[in-house]
Coordinates of C-alpha atoms and ligand atoms in Angstrom, one line a residue:
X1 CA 119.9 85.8 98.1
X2 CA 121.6 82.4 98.5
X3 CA 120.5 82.5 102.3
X4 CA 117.2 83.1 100.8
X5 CA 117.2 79.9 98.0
X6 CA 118.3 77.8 100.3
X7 CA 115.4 78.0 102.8
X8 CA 113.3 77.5 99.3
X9 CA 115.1 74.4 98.7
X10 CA 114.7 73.0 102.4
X11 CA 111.0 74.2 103.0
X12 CA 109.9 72.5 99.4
X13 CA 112.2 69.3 100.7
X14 CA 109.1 67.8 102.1
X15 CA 106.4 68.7 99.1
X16 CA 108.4 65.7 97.2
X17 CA 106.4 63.2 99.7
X18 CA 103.4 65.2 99.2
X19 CA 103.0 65.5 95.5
X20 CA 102.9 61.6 95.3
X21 CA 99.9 60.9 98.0
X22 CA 98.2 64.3 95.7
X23 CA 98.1 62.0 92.2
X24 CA 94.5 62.6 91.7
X25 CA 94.9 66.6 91.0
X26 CA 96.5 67.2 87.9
X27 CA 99.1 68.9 89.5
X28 CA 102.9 70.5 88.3
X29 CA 105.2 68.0 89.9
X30 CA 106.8 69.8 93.2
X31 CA 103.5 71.6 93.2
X32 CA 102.7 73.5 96.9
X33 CA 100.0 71.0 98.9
X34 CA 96.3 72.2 98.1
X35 CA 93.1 71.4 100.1
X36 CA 94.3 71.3 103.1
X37 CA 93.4 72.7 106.0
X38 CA 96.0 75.7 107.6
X39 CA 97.3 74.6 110.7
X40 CA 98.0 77.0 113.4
X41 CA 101.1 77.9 112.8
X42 CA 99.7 79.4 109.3
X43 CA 98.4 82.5 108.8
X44 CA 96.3 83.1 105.7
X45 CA 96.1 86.5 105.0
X46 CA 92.2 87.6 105.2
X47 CA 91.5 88.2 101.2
X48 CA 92.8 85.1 100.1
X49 CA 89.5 83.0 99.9
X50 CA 89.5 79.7 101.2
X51 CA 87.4 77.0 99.7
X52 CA 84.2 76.0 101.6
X53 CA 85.8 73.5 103.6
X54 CA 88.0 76.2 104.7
X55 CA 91.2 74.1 103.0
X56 CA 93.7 76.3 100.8
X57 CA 92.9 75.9 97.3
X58 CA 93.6 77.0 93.8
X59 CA 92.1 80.2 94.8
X60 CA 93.8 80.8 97.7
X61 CA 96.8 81.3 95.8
X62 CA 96.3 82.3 92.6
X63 CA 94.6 85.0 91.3
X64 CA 93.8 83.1 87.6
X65 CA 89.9 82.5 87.4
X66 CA 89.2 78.9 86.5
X67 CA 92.5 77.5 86.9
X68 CA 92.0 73.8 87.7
X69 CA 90.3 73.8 84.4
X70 CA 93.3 74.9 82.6
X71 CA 95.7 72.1 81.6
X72 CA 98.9 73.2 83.6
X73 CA 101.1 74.0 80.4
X74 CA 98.3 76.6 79.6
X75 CA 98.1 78.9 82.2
X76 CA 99.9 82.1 82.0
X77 CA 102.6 82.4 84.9
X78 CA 103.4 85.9 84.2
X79 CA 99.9 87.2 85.1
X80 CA 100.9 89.6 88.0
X81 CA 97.6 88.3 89.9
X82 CA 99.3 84.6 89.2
X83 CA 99.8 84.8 92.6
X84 CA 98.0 86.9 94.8
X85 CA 99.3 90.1 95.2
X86 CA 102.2 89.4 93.2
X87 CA 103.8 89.6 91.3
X88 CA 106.8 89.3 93.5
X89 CA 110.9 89.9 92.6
X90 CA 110.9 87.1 95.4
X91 CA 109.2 84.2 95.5
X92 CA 109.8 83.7 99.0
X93 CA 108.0 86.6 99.9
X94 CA 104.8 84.8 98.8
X95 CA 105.4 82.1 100.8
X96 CA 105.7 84.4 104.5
X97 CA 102.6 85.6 103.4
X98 CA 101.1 82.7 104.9
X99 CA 104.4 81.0 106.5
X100 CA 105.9 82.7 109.4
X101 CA 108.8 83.8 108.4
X102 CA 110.9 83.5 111.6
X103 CA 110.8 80.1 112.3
X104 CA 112.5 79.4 108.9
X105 CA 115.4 82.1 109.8
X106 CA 118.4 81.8 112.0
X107 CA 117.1 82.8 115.3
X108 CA 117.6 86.7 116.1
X109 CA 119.7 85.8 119.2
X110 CA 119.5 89.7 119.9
X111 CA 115.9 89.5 120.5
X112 CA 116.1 88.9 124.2
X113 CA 113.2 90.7 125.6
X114 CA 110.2 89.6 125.5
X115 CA 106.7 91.6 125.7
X116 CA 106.9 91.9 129.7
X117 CA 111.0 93.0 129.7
X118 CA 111.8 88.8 130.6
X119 CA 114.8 87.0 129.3
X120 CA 115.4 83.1 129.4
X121 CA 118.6 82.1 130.7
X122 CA 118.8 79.8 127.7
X123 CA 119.1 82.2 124.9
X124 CA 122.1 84.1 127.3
X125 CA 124.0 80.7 127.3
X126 CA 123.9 80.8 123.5
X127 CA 126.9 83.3 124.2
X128 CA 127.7 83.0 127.6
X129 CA 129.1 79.7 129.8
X130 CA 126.3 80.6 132.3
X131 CA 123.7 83.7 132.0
X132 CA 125.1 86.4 133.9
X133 CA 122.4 88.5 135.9
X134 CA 122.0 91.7 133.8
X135 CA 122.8 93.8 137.2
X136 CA 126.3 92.5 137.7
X137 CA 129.1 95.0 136.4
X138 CA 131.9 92.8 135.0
X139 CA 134.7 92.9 132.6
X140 CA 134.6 91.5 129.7
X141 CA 137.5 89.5 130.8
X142 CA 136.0 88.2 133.2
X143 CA 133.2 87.1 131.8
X144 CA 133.7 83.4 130.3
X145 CA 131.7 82.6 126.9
X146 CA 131.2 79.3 125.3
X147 CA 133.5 80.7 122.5
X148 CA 136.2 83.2 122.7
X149 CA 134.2 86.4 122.2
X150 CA 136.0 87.5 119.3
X151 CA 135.1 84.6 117.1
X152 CA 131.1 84.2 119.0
X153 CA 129.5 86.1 116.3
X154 CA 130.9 84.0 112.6
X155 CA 128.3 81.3 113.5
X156 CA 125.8 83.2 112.2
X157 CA 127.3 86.3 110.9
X158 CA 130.0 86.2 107.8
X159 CA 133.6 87.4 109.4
X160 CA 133.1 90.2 106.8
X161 CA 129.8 91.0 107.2
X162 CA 130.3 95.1 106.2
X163 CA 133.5 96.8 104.8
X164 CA 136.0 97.5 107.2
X165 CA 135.1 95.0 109.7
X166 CA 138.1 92.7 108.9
X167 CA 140.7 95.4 108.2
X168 CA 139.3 96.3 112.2
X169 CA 140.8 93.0 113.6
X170 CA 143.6 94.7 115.0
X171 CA 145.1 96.3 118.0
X172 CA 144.8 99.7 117.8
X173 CA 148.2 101.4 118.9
X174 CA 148.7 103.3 122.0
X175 CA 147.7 106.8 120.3
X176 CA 144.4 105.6 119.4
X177 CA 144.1 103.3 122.7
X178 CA 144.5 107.0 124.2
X179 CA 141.5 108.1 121.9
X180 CA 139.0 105.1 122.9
X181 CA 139.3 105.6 126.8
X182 CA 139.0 109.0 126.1
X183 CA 135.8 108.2 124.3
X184 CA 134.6 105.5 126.6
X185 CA 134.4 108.3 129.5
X186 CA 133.3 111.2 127.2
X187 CA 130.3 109.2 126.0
X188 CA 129.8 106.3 128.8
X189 CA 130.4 103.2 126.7
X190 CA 132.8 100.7 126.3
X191 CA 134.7 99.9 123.8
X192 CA 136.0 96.3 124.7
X193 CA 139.2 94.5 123.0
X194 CA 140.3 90.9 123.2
X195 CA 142.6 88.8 125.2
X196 CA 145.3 90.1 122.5
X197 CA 144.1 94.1 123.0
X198 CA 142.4 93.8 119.3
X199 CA 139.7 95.3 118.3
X200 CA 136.5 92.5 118.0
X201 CA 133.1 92.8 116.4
X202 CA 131.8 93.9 120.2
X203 CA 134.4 96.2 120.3
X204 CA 131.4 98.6 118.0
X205 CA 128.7 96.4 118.6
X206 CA 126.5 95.5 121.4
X207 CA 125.5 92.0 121.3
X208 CA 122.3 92.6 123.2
X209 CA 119.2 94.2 123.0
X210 CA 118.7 97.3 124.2
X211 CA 117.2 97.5 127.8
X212 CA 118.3 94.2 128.5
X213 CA 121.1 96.2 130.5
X214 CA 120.4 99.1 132.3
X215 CA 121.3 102.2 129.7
X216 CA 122.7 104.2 132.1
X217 CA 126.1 101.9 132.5
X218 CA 128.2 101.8 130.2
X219 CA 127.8 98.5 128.8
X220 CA 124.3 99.3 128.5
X221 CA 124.6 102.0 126.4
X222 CA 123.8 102.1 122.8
X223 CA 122.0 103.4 119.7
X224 CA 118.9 101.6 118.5
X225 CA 117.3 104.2 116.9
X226 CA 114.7 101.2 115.2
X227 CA 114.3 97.9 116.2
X228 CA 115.8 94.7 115.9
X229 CA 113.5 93.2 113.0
X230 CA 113.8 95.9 111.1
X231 CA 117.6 96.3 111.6
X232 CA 120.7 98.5 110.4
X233 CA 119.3 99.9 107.3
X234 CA 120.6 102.0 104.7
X235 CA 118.9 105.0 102.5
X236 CA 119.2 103.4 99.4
X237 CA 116.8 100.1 98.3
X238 CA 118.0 97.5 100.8
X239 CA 117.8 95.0 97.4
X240 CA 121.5 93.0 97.4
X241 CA 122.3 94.5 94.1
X242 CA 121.8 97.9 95.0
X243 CA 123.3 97.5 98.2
X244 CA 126.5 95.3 96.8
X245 CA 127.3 98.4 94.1
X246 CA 127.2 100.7 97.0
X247 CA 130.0 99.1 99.1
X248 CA 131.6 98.9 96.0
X249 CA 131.6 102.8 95.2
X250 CA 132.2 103.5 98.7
X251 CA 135.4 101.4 98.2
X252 CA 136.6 103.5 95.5
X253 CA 136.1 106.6 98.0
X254 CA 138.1 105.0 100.3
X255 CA 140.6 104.2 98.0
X256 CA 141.4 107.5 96.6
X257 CA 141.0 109.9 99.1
X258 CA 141.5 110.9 102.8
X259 CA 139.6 110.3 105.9
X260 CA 136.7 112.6 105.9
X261 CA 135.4 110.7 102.7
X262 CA 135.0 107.8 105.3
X263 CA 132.9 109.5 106.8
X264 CA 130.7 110.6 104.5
X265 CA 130.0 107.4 103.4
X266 CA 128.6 106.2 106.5
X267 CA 126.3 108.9 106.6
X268 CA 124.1 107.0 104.4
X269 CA 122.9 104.7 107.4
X270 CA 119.5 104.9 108.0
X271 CA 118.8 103.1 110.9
X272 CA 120.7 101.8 113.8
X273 CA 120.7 99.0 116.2
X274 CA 123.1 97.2 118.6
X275 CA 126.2 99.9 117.7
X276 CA 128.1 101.3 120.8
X277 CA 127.7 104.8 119.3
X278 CA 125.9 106.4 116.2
X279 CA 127.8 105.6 113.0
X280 CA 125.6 107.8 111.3
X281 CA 127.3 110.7 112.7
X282 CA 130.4 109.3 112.7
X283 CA 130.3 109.4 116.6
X284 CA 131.5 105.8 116.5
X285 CA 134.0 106.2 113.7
X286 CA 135.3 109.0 115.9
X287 CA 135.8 107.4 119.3
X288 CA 138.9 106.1 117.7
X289 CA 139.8 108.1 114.6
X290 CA 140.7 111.6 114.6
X291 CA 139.7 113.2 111.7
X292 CA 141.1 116.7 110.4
X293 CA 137.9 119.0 110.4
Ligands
HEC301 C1 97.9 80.7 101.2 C2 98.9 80.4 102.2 C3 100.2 79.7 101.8 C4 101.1 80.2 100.9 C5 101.1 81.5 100.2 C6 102.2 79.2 101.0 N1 101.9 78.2 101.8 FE1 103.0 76.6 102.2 N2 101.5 75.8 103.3 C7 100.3 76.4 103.6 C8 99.5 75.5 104.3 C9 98.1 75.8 104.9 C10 100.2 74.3 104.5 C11 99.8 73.0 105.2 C12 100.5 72.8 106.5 C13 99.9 73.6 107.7 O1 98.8 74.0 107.6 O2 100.7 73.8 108.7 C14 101.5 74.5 103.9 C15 102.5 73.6 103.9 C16 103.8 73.8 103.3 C17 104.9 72.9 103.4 C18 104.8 71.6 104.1 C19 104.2 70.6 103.3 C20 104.0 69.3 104.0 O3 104.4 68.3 103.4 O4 103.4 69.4 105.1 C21 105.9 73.5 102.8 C22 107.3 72.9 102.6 C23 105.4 74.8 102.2 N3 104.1 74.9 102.6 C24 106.2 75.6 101.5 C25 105.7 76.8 100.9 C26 106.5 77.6 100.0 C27 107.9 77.3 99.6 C28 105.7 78.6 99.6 C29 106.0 79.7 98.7 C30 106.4 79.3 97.4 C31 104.4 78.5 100.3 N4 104.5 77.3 101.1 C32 103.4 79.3 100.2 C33 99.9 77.7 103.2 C34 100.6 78.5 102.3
HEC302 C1 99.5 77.5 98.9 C2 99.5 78.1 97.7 C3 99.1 77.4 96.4 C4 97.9 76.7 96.2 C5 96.8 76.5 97.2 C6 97.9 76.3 94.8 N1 99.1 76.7 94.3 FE1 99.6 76.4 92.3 N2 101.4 77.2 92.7 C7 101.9 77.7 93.9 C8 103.3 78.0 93.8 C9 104.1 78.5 94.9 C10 103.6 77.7 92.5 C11 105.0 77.8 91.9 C12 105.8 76.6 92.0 C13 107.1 76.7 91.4 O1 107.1 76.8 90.2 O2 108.1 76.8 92.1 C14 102.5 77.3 91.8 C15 102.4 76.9 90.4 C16 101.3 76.6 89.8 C17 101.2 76.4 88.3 C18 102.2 76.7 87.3 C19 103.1 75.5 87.2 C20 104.2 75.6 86.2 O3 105.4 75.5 86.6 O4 103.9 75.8 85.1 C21 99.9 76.0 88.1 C22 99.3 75.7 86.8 C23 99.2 75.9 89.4 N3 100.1 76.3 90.4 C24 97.9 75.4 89.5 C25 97.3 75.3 90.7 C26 96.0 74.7 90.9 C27 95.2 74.1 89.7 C28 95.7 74.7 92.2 C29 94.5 74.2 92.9 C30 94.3 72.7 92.7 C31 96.8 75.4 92.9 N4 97.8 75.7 91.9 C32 96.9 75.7 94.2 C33 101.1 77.8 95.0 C34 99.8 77.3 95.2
HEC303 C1 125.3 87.0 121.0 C2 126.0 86.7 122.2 C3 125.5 87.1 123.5 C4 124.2 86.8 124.1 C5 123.1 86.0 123.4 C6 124.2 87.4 125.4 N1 125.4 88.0 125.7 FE1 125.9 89.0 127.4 N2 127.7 89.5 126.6 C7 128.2 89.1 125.4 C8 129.5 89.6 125.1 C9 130.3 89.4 123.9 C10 129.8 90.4 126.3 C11 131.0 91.2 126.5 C12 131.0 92.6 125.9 C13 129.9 93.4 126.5 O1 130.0 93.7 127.7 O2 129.0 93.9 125.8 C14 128.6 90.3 127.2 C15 128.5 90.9 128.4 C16 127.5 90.8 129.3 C17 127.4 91.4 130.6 C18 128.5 92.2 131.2 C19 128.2 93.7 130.9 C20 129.2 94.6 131.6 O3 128.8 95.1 132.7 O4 130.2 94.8 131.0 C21 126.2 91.0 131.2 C22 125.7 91.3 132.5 C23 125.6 90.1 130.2 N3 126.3 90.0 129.1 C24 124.3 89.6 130.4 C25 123.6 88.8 129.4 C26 122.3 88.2 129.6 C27 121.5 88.3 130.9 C28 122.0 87.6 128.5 C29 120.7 86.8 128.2 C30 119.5 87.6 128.4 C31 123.1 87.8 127.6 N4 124.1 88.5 128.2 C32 123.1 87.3 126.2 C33 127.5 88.3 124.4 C34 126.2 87.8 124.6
HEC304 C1 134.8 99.4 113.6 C2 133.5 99.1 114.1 C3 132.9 97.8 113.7 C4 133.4 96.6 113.8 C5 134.7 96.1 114.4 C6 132.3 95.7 113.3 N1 131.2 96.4 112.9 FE1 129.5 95.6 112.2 N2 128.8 97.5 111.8 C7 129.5 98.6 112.1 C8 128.8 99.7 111.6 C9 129.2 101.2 111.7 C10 127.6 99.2 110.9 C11 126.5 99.9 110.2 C12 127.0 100.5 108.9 C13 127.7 99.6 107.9 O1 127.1 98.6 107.5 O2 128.8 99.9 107.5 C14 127.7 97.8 111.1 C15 126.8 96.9 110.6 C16 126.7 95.5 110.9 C17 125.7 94.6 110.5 C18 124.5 94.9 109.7 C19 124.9 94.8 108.3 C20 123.8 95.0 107.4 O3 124.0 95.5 106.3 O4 122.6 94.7 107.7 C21 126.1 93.3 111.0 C22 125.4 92.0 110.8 C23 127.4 93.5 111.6 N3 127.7 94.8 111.6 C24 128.1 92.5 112.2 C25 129.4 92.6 112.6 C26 130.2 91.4 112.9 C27 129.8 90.0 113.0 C28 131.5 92.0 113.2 C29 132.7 91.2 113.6 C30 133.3 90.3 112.5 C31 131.4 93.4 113.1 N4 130.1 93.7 112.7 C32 132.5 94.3 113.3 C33 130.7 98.7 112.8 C34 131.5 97.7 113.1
HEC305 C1 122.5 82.6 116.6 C2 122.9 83.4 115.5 C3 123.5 84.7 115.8 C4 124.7 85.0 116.6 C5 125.5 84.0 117.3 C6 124.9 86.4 116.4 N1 124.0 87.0 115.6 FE1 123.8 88.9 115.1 N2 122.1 88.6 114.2 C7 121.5 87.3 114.0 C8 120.2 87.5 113.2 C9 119.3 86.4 112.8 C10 120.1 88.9 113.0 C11 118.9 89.6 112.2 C12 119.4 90.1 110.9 C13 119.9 89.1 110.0 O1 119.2 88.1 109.6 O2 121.0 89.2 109.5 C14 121.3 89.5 113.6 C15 121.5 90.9 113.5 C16 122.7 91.5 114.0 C17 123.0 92.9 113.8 C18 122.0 94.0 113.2 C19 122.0 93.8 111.8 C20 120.7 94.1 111.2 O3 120.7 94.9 110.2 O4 119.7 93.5 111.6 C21 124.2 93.1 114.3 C22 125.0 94.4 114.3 C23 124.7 91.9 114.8 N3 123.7 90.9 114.6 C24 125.9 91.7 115.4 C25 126.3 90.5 116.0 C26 127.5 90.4 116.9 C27 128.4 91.5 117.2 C28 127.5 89.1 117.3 C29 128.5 88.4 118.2 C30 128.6 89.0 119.6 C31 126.3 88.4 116.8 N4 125.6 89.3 116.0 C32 126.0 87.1 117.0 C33 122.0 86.1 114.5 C34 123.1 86.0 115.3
HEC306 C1 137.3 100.6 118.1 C2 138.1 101.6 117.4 C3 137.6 101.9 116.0 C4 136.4 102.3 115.6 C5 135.1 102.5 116.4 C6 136.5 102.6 114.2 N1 137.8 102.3 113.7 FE1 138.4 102.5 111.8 N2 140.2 101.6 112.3 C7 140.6 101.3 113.6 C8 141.9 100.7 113.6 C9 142.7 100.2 114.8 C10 142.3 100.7 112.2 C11 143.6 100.1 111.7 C12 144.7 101.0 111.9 C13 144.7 102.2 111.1 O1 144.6 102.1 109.9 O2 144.8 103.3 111.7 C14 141.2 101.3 111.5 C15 141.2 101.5 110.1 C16 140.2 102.1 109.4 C17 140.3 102.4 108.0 C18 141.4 102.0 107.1 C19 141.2 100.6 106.6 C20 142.3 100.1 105.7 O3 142.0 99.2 104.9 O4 143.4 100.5 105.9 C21 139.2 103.1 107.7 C22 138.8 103.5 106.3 C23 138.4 103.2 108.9 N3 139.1 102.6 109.9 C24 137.1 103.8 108.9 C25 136.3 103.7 110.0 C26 135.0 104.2 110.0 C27 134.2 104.8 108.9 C28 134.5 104.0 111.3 C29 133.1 104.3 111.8 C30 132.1 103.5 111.2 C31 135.6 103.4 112.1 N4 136.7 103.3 111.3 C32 135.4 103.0 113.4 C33 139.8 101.5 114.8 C34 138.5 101.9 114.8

């Protein structure tokens, strides 16, 4: 939600400029530029007419019939064709109708294939001191990153990102350690900890797309059941609200009763992507927990 607002507040940053060269429309101030032509990297969707000079215009946008004739104050805002297709619990949703939304996001430094299976060395030196070749078998130890690998993800990821993942910034004692390699041979994955033998966000997650290495080996392997634009979901409306009052009843599981419960409430995953093992199934949850069946 704030992420959202705050690309709202950048993008309309430059409509300030704008809105003064525009005078001669009788415009709301901060009003979205009109009658001009989309660039390239626009992309009007088909049944939102153009004007004859094939510029954006009133039209274009909203739905209202004769709305440059209508003094500003007049028009009726809440008509759901006010904008087209709207109305929208978003407003940002309107605007990557025509604006991509991508290039106004934190890059998906996941994303690492492109269409023919190539990588840019670049993007793996986001992470890594230099991009390793995907072949090579290393330990994570060995590998060097531009941050220590247990702190490489809170650029762009909160430290808390899901319940549980902070309480899992520990080192896990020698019965569970037992567990993991247990699970690392049983299901061919790794499970890697940091310098200080704690558990790390790559410990569950893989930070790279699937494919990139080959799924066979260990490191490669991982669920991605979906992919990486349309993410970890969950069953219920992915909405913030929704989702918020969900971790906060499955805290109240947690808090009163035993481990199964833990479970359970990961079983409302829908998809998955970049996890080690399937959460859904509690696979993951049990390559270091042992439940009581
Ligand atoms: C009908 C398509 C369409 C919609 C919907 C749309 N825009 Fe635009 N937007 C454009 C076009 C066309 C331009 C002109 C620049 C270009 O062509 O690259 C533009 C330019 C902009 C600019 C740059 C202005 C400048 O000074 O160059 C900003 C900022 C912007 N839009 C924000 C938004 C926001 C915020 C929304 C949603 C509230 C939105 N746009 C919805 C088509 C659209
Ligand atoms: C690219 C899309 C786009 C085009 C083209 C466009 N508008 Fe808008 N219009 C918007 C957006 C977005 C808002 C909401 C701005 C806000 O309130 O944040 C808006 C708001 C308005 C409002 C309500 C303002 C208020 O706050 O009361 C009026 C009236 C309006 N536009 C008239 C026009 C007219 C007249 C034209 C043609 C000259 C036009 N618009 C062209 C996107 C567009
Ligand atoms: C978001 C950060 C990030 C990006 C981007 C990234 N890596 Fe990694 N990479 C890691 C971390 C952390 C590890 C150690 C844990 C692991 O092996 O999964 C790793 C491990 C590896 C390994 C060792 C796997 C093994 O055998 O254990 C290889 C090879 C590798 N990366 C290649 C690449 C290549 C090639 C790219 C670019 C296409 C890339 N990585 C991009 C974070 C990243
Ligand atoms: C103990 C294993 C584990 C650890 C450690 C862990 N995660 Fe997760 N992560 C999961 C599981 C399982 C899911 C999917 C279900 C969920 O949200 O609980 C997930 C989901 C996510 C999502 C998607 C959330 C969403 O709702 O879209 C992000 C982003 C994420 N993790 C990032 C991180 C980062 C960053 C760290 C390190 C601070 C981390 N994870 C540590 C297991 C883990
Ligand atoms: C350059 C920024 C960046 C870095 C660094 C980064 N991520 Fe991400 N990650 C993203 C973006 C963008 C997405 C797409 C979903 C979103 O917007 O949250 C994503 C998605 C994910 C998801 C899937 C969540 C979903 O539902 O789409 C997981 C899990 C995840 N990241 C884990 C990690 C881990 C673990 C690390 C550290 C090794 C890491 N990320 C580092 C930007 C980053
Ligand atoms: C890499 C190993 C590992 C994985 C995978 C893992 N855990 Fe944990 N988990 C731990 C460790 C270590 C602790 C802290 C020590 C303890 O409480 O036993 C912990 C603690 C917990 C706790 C107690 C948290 C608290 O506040 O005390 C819960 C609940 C939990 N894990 C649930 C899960 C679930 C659900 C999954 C699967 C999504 C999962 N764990 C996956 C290692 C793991």
């Amino acid at each position: 939600m704030n992420k959202r607002l705050c690309y709202l507040l950048i993008l309309f940053i430059p409509l300030f400029v704008k809105a003064e060269q525009k005078k001669e429309v009788d415009l709301p101030p901060l009003h979205h530029v009109v009658k001009v032509r989309p660039s390239s990297s626009i992309q009007v969707p088909k049944h939102y007419p153009l004007n004859d000079k094939k510029e954006i215009d009133c039209q274009t946008c909203h739905g209202i019939d004769d709305i440059e004739e209508t003094p500003w104050k007049d028009v009726d805002k809440n008509a759901p064709d006010f904008f087209r297709d709207g109305p929208y619990s978003q407003l940002t949703d309107f605007c990557y109708g025509c604006h991509q939304k991508k290039s106004y996001e934190r890059p998906n430094i996941h994303q690492l294939l492109d269409e023919n299976g190539k990588y840019k060395e670049e993007d793996c030196e986001y992470c890594h001191d230099k991009a390793p070749d995907p072949e090579d078998q290393l330990n994570t130890s060995e590998l060097t990153f531009r941050l220590p690998p247990e702190i490489l993800c809170f650029g762009c990821h909160l430290k808390t990102p899901h319940l549980n993942a902070l309480n899992h910034q520990v080192k896990p004692d020698n019965e569970m350690r037992k567990t993991m390699r247990e699970a690392e041979k049983r299901l061919n994955i790794i499970l890697p900890l940091d310098k200080d033998e704690k558990i790390m966000c790559v410990t569950c997650h893989s930070p790279h797309q699937i494919g990139l290495i080959d799924q066979n080996r260990p490191a490669g392997n991982q669920v991605a059941d979906t992919d990486l634009d349309e993410g970890i979901t969950y069953i219920e409306h992915p909405w913030n609200q929704v989702f918020q009052s969900d971790k906060e009843t499955r805290l109240k599981q947690l808090a009163k009763s035993g481990n199964e419960v833990h479970t359970l409430s990961y079983q409302r995953i829908k998809t998955e992507v970049l996890l080690r093992a399937s959460a859904r199934d509690g696979t993951l949850c049990q390559s270091c927990h042992r439940f009581e069946r």
